[in-house]
Amino acid sequence: MNSKKERTRELILKKSYELFAKNGFKQITMKDVCEATGLSRGGLYSHFAGTDQIFEAILEVLNQKDEMNFEKEMSEGRSAIDILDGALRLMEDEMLHPEDSLSLAMYEYAGTIDREMMNHFNKAGEKKWTDLIHYGMERGEFKEVDVHEMVSVILYAYQGVRMWSRIVDMTDATVREIVMHIRKQLVKEDIKHEI
Amino acid sequence: MNSKKERTRELILKKSYELFAKNGFKQITMKDVCEATGLSRGGLYSHFAGTDQIFEAILEVLNQKDEMNFEKEMSEGRSAIDILDGALRLMEDEMLHPEDSLSLAMYEYAGTIDREMMNHFNKAGEKKWTDLIHYGMERGEFKEVDVHEMVSVILYAYQGVRMWSRIVDMTDATVREIVMHIRKQLVKEDIKHEI
């Protein structure tokens, strides 16, 4: 069972996530976090020295719990198409819910502080997709594509939708099209089935 | 020849563009614009009532001078591949220069004010690309693609790169790959030539 200290930390991260998703990074102050959590100033500062530390802790948690754990699934010998379809479903779900997205906050955060952490996350995303596409090609499930090109298209089309769906009205059809485009590029025609 | 009033207005738009591209929308005040242009407060306010008005004027100018004028080129009967290649060159150039990008400013602007203007620009971009792809298919230069899907991929992969190149280190190869991906999707194999 979690200690009180751990539970408080989790509460801070949860409430801060909601604040960052809604308002971005720059606008949120430690005072906002106190109000959202009901913690005193002293209570909050005993956990985090500033909103940048809170934000980094959130990114770390997201990175660790990463629901798209291709490596584990590949080591279990799962079908590349199944792994891809699972990932595309998650991406589709995320793209349909821009209000839960940390995109704006990440954007502002990276603009104000150093780029190292964002580079780190980006590289991890690139590696994950690169490995999955190679895996699918080796198993004969994926077409022989230009791997780096496909990784770029996947990552940036996704990010483009994540960002712009906060700016403009985007239909579910657009999100679906991006997902189906990725699938069509990768999966061999003869073994394609509906996701 | 431009009147002094017009020249001052152009100076304000030019200097404000630089400020917005560098710092986003939220952070820039009318005082910053005064300092960048050398205008007095009264001088500036005789042209614009606030930074939102300046920003909207910049978007209007960009929209009007739009260098990707597909409609004119199509009405002149130009090759769809030539029109596409011209557009991709411009996009590649823009993606390689994130420092000139208004992405962050547009993002912040749209978050604070109403979405109508951004929806308007987005729809215009969608229509332009939709028309070009139909034109290319009718002329037999483009493959028979899912038009709306391709438009989504083009617009959002581009926006994703524009945004994320400000956050992470992006190689020129990535930008090139996005451009070549779009080209490969559209242009028929037998008439493909290097751009």
Coordinates of C-alpha atoms in Angstrom, one line a residue:
Chain A
M1 CA 0.0 0.0 0.0
N2 CA 1.2 3.5 -0.8
S3 CA 2.5 5.7 2.0
K4 CA 0.7 9.0 2.6
K5 CA 3.7 10.8 1.0
E6 CA 3.4 8.8 -2.2
R7 CA -0.4 9.3 -2.4
T8 CA 0.1 13.1 -2.0
R9 CA 2.7 13.0 -4.8
E10 CA 0.3 11.1 -7.0
L11 CA -2.5 13.6 -6.3
I12 CA -0.2 16.5 -7.2
L13 CA 0.7 14.8 -10.5
K14 CA -2.9 14.0 -11.3
K15 CA -4.2 17.5 -10.6
S16 CA -1.3 19.2 -12.3
Y17 CA -1.8 17.0 -15.4
E18 CA -5.3 18.4 -15.7
L19 CA -4.1 21.9 -15.2
F20 CA -1.4 21.6 -17.8
A21 CA -3.6 19.8 -20.4
K22 CA -6.2 22.6 -20.1
N23 CA -4.0 25.7 -19.8
G24 CA -0.5 24.8 -21.1
F25 CA 2.7 25.0 -19.0
K26 CA 3.5 28.7 -18.8
Q27 CA 0.3 29.9 -17.3
I28 CA 0.2 27.4 -14.4
T29 CA 1.7 28.5 -11.1
M30 CA 2.5 26.7 -7.9
K31 CA -0.5 28.6 -6.4
D32 CA -2.8 27.0 -9.0
V33 CA -1.5 23.6 -7.9
C34 CA -2.1 24.3 -4.3
E35 CA -5.7 25.3 -5.0
A36 CA -6.3 22.3 -7.2
T37 CA -4.9 19.8 -4.6
G38 CA -5.9 21.6 -1.4
L39 CA -2.3 21.5 -0.2
S40 CA -0.6 24.3 1.6
R41 CA 2.3 26.0 0.1
G42 CA 4.7 24.3 2.5
G43 CA 3.0 20.9 1.7
L44 CA 3.4 21.3 -2.0
Y45 CA 7.0 22.6 -1.9
S46 CA 8.1 19.6 0.3
H47 CA 7.4 17.5 -2.9
F48 CA 8.4 19.8 -5.8
A49 CA 10.4 23.0 -6.0
G50 CA 8.5 24.3 -9.0
T51 CA 6.1 23.6 -11.9
D52 CA 9.0 22.5 -14.1
Q53 CA 9.8 19.7 -11.7
I54 CA 6.2 18.7 -11.6
F55 CA 6.0 18.7 -15.3
E56 CA 9.1 16.6 -15.7
A57 CA 7.8 14.1 -13.1
I58 CA 4.6 13.7 -15.2
L59 CA 6.6 13.1 -18.4
E60 CA 8.7 10.5 -16.6
V61 CA 5.5 8.7 -15.4
L62 CA 4.0 8.8 -18.9
N63 CA 7.2 7.4 -20.3
Q64 CA 7.4 4.6 -17.9
K65 CA 3.9 3.4 -18.0
D66 CA 4.0 3.8 -21.8
E67 CA 1.0 1.7 -23.0
M68 CA 2.6 1.1 -26.3
N69 CA 5.2 -1.3 -25.1
F70 CA 6.3 -2.8 -28.4
E71 CA 9.5 -4.4 -27.0
K72 CA 7.6 -6.6 -24.6
E73 CA 5.1 -7.6 -27.2
M74 CA 7.7 -8.4 -29.8
S75 CA 9.7 -10.5 -27.3
E76 CA 6.5 -12.5 -26.8
G77 CA 6.4 -13.2 -30.5
R78 CA 3.1 -11.4 -31.1
S79 CA 2.0 -10.7 -34.6
A80 CA 3.3 -7.3 -35.9
I81 CA -0.1 -6.5 -37.2
D82 CA -1.7 -7.1 -33.8
I83 CA 0.9 -4.8 -32.1
L84 CA 0.4 -2.2 -34.8
D85 CA -3.4 -2.3 -34.5
G86 CA -3.2 -1.9 -30.7
A87 CA -1.0 1.1 -31.1
L88 CA -3.2 2.6 -33.8
R89 CA -6.2 2.2 -31.6
L90 CA -4.5 4.1 -28.8
M91 CA -3.3 6.8 -31.1
E92 CA -6.8 7.2 -32.6
D93 CA -8.2 7.5 -29.1
E94 CA -5.7 10.1 -28.1
M95 CA -6.2 12.1 -31.3
L96 CA -10.0 12.1 -30.7
H97 CA -9.4 13.6 -27.2
P98 CA -7.4 16.8 -27.6
E99 CA -8.6 18.0 -24.3
D100 CA -6.4 15.4 -22.5
S101 CA -3.4 16.3 -24.6
L102 CA -0.2 17.7 -23.0
S103 CA 0.9 19.0 -26.5
L104 CA 0.5 22.7 -25.7
A105 CA 2.2 22.3 -22.3
M106 CA 5.1 20.3 -23.9
Y107 CA 5.4 22.9 -26.5
E108 CA 5.6 25.7 -24.1
Y109 CA 7.8 23.8 -21.7
A110 CA 10.3 22.9 -24.4
G111 CA 10.4 26.5 -25.5
T112 CA 11.3 27.9 -22.1
I113 CA 13.6 25.2 -20.8
D114 CA 16.2 22.9 -22.3
R115 CA 15.5 20.6 -25.2
E116 CA 17.2 17.5 -23.8
M117 CA 14.2 15.9 -22.3
M118 CA 12.1 16.3 -25.4
N119 CA 14.9 15.0 -27.6
H120 CA 15.1 12.0 -25.3
F121 CA 11.4 11.3 -25.6
N122 CA 11.4 11.8 -29.4
K123 CA 14.3 9.5 -29.9
A124 CA 12.6 6.8 -27.8
G125 CA 9.5 7.1 -30.0
E126 CA 11.5 6.9 -33.1
K127 CA 13.4 3.8 -31.9
K128 CA 10.2 2.0 -30.8
W129 CA 8.5 2.5 -34.2
T130 CA 11.7 1.7 -36.1
D131 CA 12.0 -1.6 -34.2
L132 CA 8.3 -2.5 -34.8
I133 CA 8.5 -1.9 -38.5
H134 CA 11.7 -4.0 -38.9
Y135 CA 10.0 -6.7 -36.9
G136 CA 7.0 -6.7 -39.1
M137 CA 9.1 -6.8 -42.3
E138 CA 11.2 -9.7 -40.9
R139 CA 8.0 -11.6 -40.2
G140 CA 6.7 -10.9 -43.7
E141 CA 3.6 -9.1 -42.3
F142 CA 4.7 -5.6 -43.3
K143 CA 5.7 -4.3 -46.8
E144 CA 9.3 -3.5 -47.5
V145 CA 9.0 0.2 -46.8
D146 CA 11.5 3.0 -46.2
V147 CA 11.6 2.6 -42.4
H148 CA 12.8 6.1 -41.4
E149 CA 10.4 7.7 -43.8
M150 CA 7.4 5.8 -42.3
V151 CA 8.5 6.6 -38.8
S152 CA 8.7 10.3 -39.6
V153 CA 5.2 10.2 -41.2
I154 CA 3.7 8.3 -38.3
L155 CA 5.2 10.5 -35.5
Y156 CA 4.6 13.9 -37.2
A157 CA 1.2 13.2 -38.7
Y158 CA 0.1 12.1 -35.2
Q159 CA 1.7 15.2 -33.5
G160 CA 0.2 17.5 -36.2
V161 CA -3.3 16.2 -35.4
R162 CA -2.7 16.4 -31.6
M163 CA -1.7 20.0 -31.9
W164 CA -4.1 21.2 -34.5
S165 CA -7.2 19.6 -33.1
R166 CA -6.8 22.1 -30.3
I167 CA -6.8 24.9 -32.8
V168 CA -9.4 23.9 -35.4
D169 CA -12.5 21.8 -35.5
M170 CA -11.4 18.4 -36.6
T171 CA -13.7 15.6 -37.7
D172 CA -13.4 12.0 -36.4
A173 CA -13.0 11.1 -40.1
T174 CA -9.8 13.0 -40.4
V175 CA -8.3 11.1 -37.4
R176 CA -9.5 7.8 -38.8
E177 CA -7.9 8.6 -42.2
I178 CA -4.5 9.3 -40.6
V179 CA -4.7 6.0 -38.8
M180 CA -5.8 4.1 -41.9
H181 CA -3.1 5.7 -44.0
I182 CA -0.4 4.4 -41.7
R183 CA -1.9 1.0 -41.7
K184 CA -2.2 0.8 -45.5
Q185 CA 1.4 1.9 -45.9
L186 CA 2.6 -0.9 -43.6
V187 CA 0.4 -4.0 -43.8
K188 CA 0.7 -6.3 -46.8
E189 CA -2.5 -6.3 -48.9
D190 CA -3.0 -10.1 -48.7
I191 CA -3.1 -10.2 -45.0
K192 CA -5.0 -7.0 -44.3
H193 CA -8.0 -7.4 -42.1
E194 CA -10.2 -4.8 -40.5
I195 CA -9.0 -3.2 -37.3
Chain B
M1 CA 4.1 54.7 -54.1
N2 CA 3.0 53.9 -50.5
S3 CA 1.9 56.6 -48.2
K4 CA 3.7 57.1 -44.9
K5 CA 0.7 55.6 -43.1
E6 CA 0.9 52.5 -45.2
R7 CA 4.7 52.2 -44.8
T8 CA 4.3 52.5 -41.0
R9 CA 1.6 49.8 -41.0
E10 CA 3.9 47.5 -43.0
L11 CA 6.7 48.2 -40.5
I12 CA 4.5 47.2 -37.6
L13 CA 3.5 44.0 -39.3
K14 CA 7.0 43.1 -40.2
K15 CA 8.5 43.7 -36.8
S16 CA 5.5 42.1 -35.1
Y17 CA 5.9 39.0 -37.2
E18 CA 9.5 38.6 -36.0
L19 CA 8.4 39.0 -32.4
F20 CA 5.5 36.5 -32.7
A21 CA 7.7 34.0 -34.5
K22 CA 10.3 34.2 -31.8
N23 CA 8.1 34.4 -28.7
G24 CA 4.7 33.2 -29.5
F25 CA 1.5 35.3 -29.2
K26 CA 0.8 35.5 -25.5
Q27 CA 4.1 37.0 -24.4
I28 CA 4.1 39.9 -26.8
T29 CA 2.7 43.2 -25.6
M30 CA 2.0 46.5 -27.4
K31 CA 5.0 47.9 -25.5
D32 CA 7.2 45.3 -27.2
V33 CA 5.9 46.4 -30.6
C34 CA 6.6 50.0 -29.8
E35 CA 10.2 49.2 -28.9
A36 CA 10.7 47.0 -32.0
T37 CA 9.3 49.6 -34.3
G38 CA 10.5 52.8 -32.6
L39 CA 6.9 54.1 -32.6
S40 CA 5.3 56.0 -29.8
R41 CA 2.3 54.4 -28.0
G42 CA 0.0 56.9 -29.6
G43 CA 1.5 56.2 -33.0
L44 CA 1.1 52.5 -32.7
Y45 CA -2.5 52.7 -31.3
S46 CA -3.6 54.8 -34.2
H47 CA -3.0 51.7 -36.4
F48 CA -4.0 48.8 -34.1
A49 CA -6.0 48.6 -30.9
G50 CA -4.1 45.5 -29.6
T51 CA -1.7 42.6 -30.5
D52 CA -4.7 40.5 -31.5
Q53 CA -5.5 42.9 -34.3
I54 CA -1.9 43.0 -35.4
F55 CA -1.8 39.2 -35.5
E56 CA -5.0 39.0 -37.5
A57 CA -3.7 41.5 -40.0
I58 CA -0.5 39.4 -40.4
L59 CA -2.6 36.3 -41.0
E60 CA -4.7 38.2 -43.6
V61 CA -1.6 39.3 -45.5
L62 CA -0.1 35.8 -45.4
N63 CA -3.4 34.4 -46.7
Q64 CA -3.6 36.9 -49.5
K65 CA -0.1 36.7 -50.8
D66 CA -0.2 32.9 -50.5
E67 CA 2.6 31.7 -52.6
M68 CA 0.9 28.4 -53.2
N69 CA -1.7 29.7 -55.6
F70 CA -2.9 26.4 -57.1
E71 CA -6.0 27.8 -58.6
K72 CA -4.2 30.3 -60.8
E73 CA -1.7 27.6 -61.9
M74 CA -4.4 25.1 -62.6
S75 CA -6.4 27.6 -64.7
E76 CA -3.3 28.1 -66.8
G77 CA -3.2 24.4 -67.5
R78 CA 0.1 23.8 -65.8
S79 CA 1.2 20.2 -65.1
A80 CA -0.1 18.9 -61.7
I81 CA 3.3 17.5 -61.0
D82 CA 5.0 20.8 -61.5
I83 CA 2.4 22.6 -59.3
L84 CA 3.0 19.9 -56.6
D85 CA 6.7 20.1 -56.8
G86 CA 6.6 23.9 -56.4
A87 CA 4.4 23.5 -53.4
L88 CA 6.6 20.8 -51.9
R89 CA 9.7 22.9 -52.3
L90 CA 8.0 25.8 -50.4
M91 CA 6.8 23.4 -47.7
E92 CA 10.3 21.9 -47.4
D93 CA 11.8 25.3 -47.1
E94 CA 9.3 26.3 -44.4
M95 CA 9.9 23.1 -42.4
L96 CA 13.6 23.7 -42.5
H97 CA 13.2 27.1 -40.9
P98 CA 11.2 26.7 -37.7
E99 CA 12.5 30.0 -36.5
D100 CA 10.3 31.8 -39.1
S101 CA 7.3 29.8 -38.2
L102 CA 4.2 31.4 -36.6
S103 CA 3.1 27.9 -35.4
L104 CA 3.5 28.7 -31.7
A105 CA 1.9 32.1 -32.0
M106 CA -1.1 30.6 -33.9
Y107 CA -1.4 27.9 -31.4
E108 CA -1.5 30.4 -28.5
Y109 CA -3.7 32.8 -30.4
A110 CA -6.3 30.2 -31.2
G111 CA -6.3 29.0 -27.6
T112 CA -7.1 32.4 -26.3
I113 CA -9.4 33.9 -28.9
D114 CA -12.1 32.4 -31.1
R115 CA -11.5 29.5 -33.5
E116 CA -13.3 31.0 -36.5
M117 CA -10.3 32.5 -38.2
M118 CA -8.2 29.3 -37.8
N119 CA -11.0 27.2 -39.1
H120 CA -11.3 29.5 -42.1
F121 CA -7.6 29.1 -42.9
N122 CA -7.7 25.3 -42.3
K123 CA -10.7 24.9 -44.7
A124 CA -8.9 27.0 -47.3
G125 CA -5.9 24.8 -47.1
E126 CA -8.0 21.6 -47.4
K127 CA -9.9 23.0 -50.4
K128 CA -6.7 24.0 -52.2
W129 CA -5.1 20.5 -51.8
T130 CA -8.3 18.7 -52.6
D131 CA -8.7 20.7 -55.9
L132 CA -5.0 20.0 -56.8
I133 CA -5.3 16.3 -56.2
H134 CA -8.5 16.0 -58.3
Y135 CA -6.9 18.0 -61.0
G136 CA -3.8 15.7 -61.0
M137 CA -6.0 12.6 -61.1
E138 CA -8.1 14.0 -64.0
R139 CA -5.0 14.8 -66.0
G140 CA -3.7 11.2 -65.4
E141 CA -0.6 12.5 -63.6
F142 CA -1.6 11.4 -60.1
K143 CA -2.6 8.0 -58.8
E144 CA -6.2 7.3 -57.9
V145 CA -5.8 8.1 -54.2
D146 CA -8.3 8.6 -51.4
V147 CA -8.3 12.4 -51.7
H148 CA -9.5 13.4 -48.2
E149 CA -7.0 10.9 -46.6
M150 CA -4.1 12.4 -48.6
V151 CA -5.1 15.9 -47.8
S152 CA -5.2 15.1 -44.1
V153 CA -1.8 13.4 -44.2
I154 CA -0.3 16.4 -46.1
L155 CA -1.7 19.0 -43.9
Y156 CA -1.0 17.4 -40.5
A157 CA 2.4 15.8 -41.2
Y158 CA 3.5 19.3 -42.3
Q159 CA 2.0 20.9 -39.2
G160 CA 3.5 18.2 -37.0
V161 CA 7.0 19.0 -38.3
R162 CA 6.4 22.7 -38.1
M163 CA 5.5 22.5 -34.5
W164 CA 7.9 19.8 -33.3
S165 CA 11.0 21.2 -35.1
R166 CA 10.7 24.0 -32.5
I167 CA 10.7 21.4 -29.7
V168 CA 13.2 18.8 -30.7
D169 CA 16.3 18.6 -32.9
M170 CA 15.0 17.6 -36.3
T171 CA 17.3 16.5 -39.2
D172 CA 16.9 17.8 -42.7
A173 CA 16.5 14.1 -43.7
T174 CA 13.2 13.9 -41.7
V175 CA 11.8 17.0 -43.5
R176 CA 12.9 15.5 -46.9
E177 CA 11.3 12.2 -46.1
I178 CA 7.9 13.8 -45.3
V179 CA 8.1 15.7 -48.7
M180 CA 9.1 12.6 -50.6
H181 CA 6.4 10.5 -48.9
I182 CA 3.7 12.9 -50.1
R183 CA 5.2 12.9 -53.6
K184 CA 5.4 9.1 -53.8
Q185 CA 1.8 8.8 -52.7
L186 CA 0.5 11.1 -55.4
V187 CA 2.7 10.9 -58.5
K188 CA 2.3 7.9 -60.9
E189 CA 5.4 5.8 -61.0
D190 CA 5.9 6.0 -64.8
I191 CA 6.0 9.7 -64.9
K192 CA 8.0 10.3 -61.7
H193 CA 11.1 12.4 -62.1
E194 CA 13.4 14.0 -59.6
I195 CA 12.3 17.2 -58.0

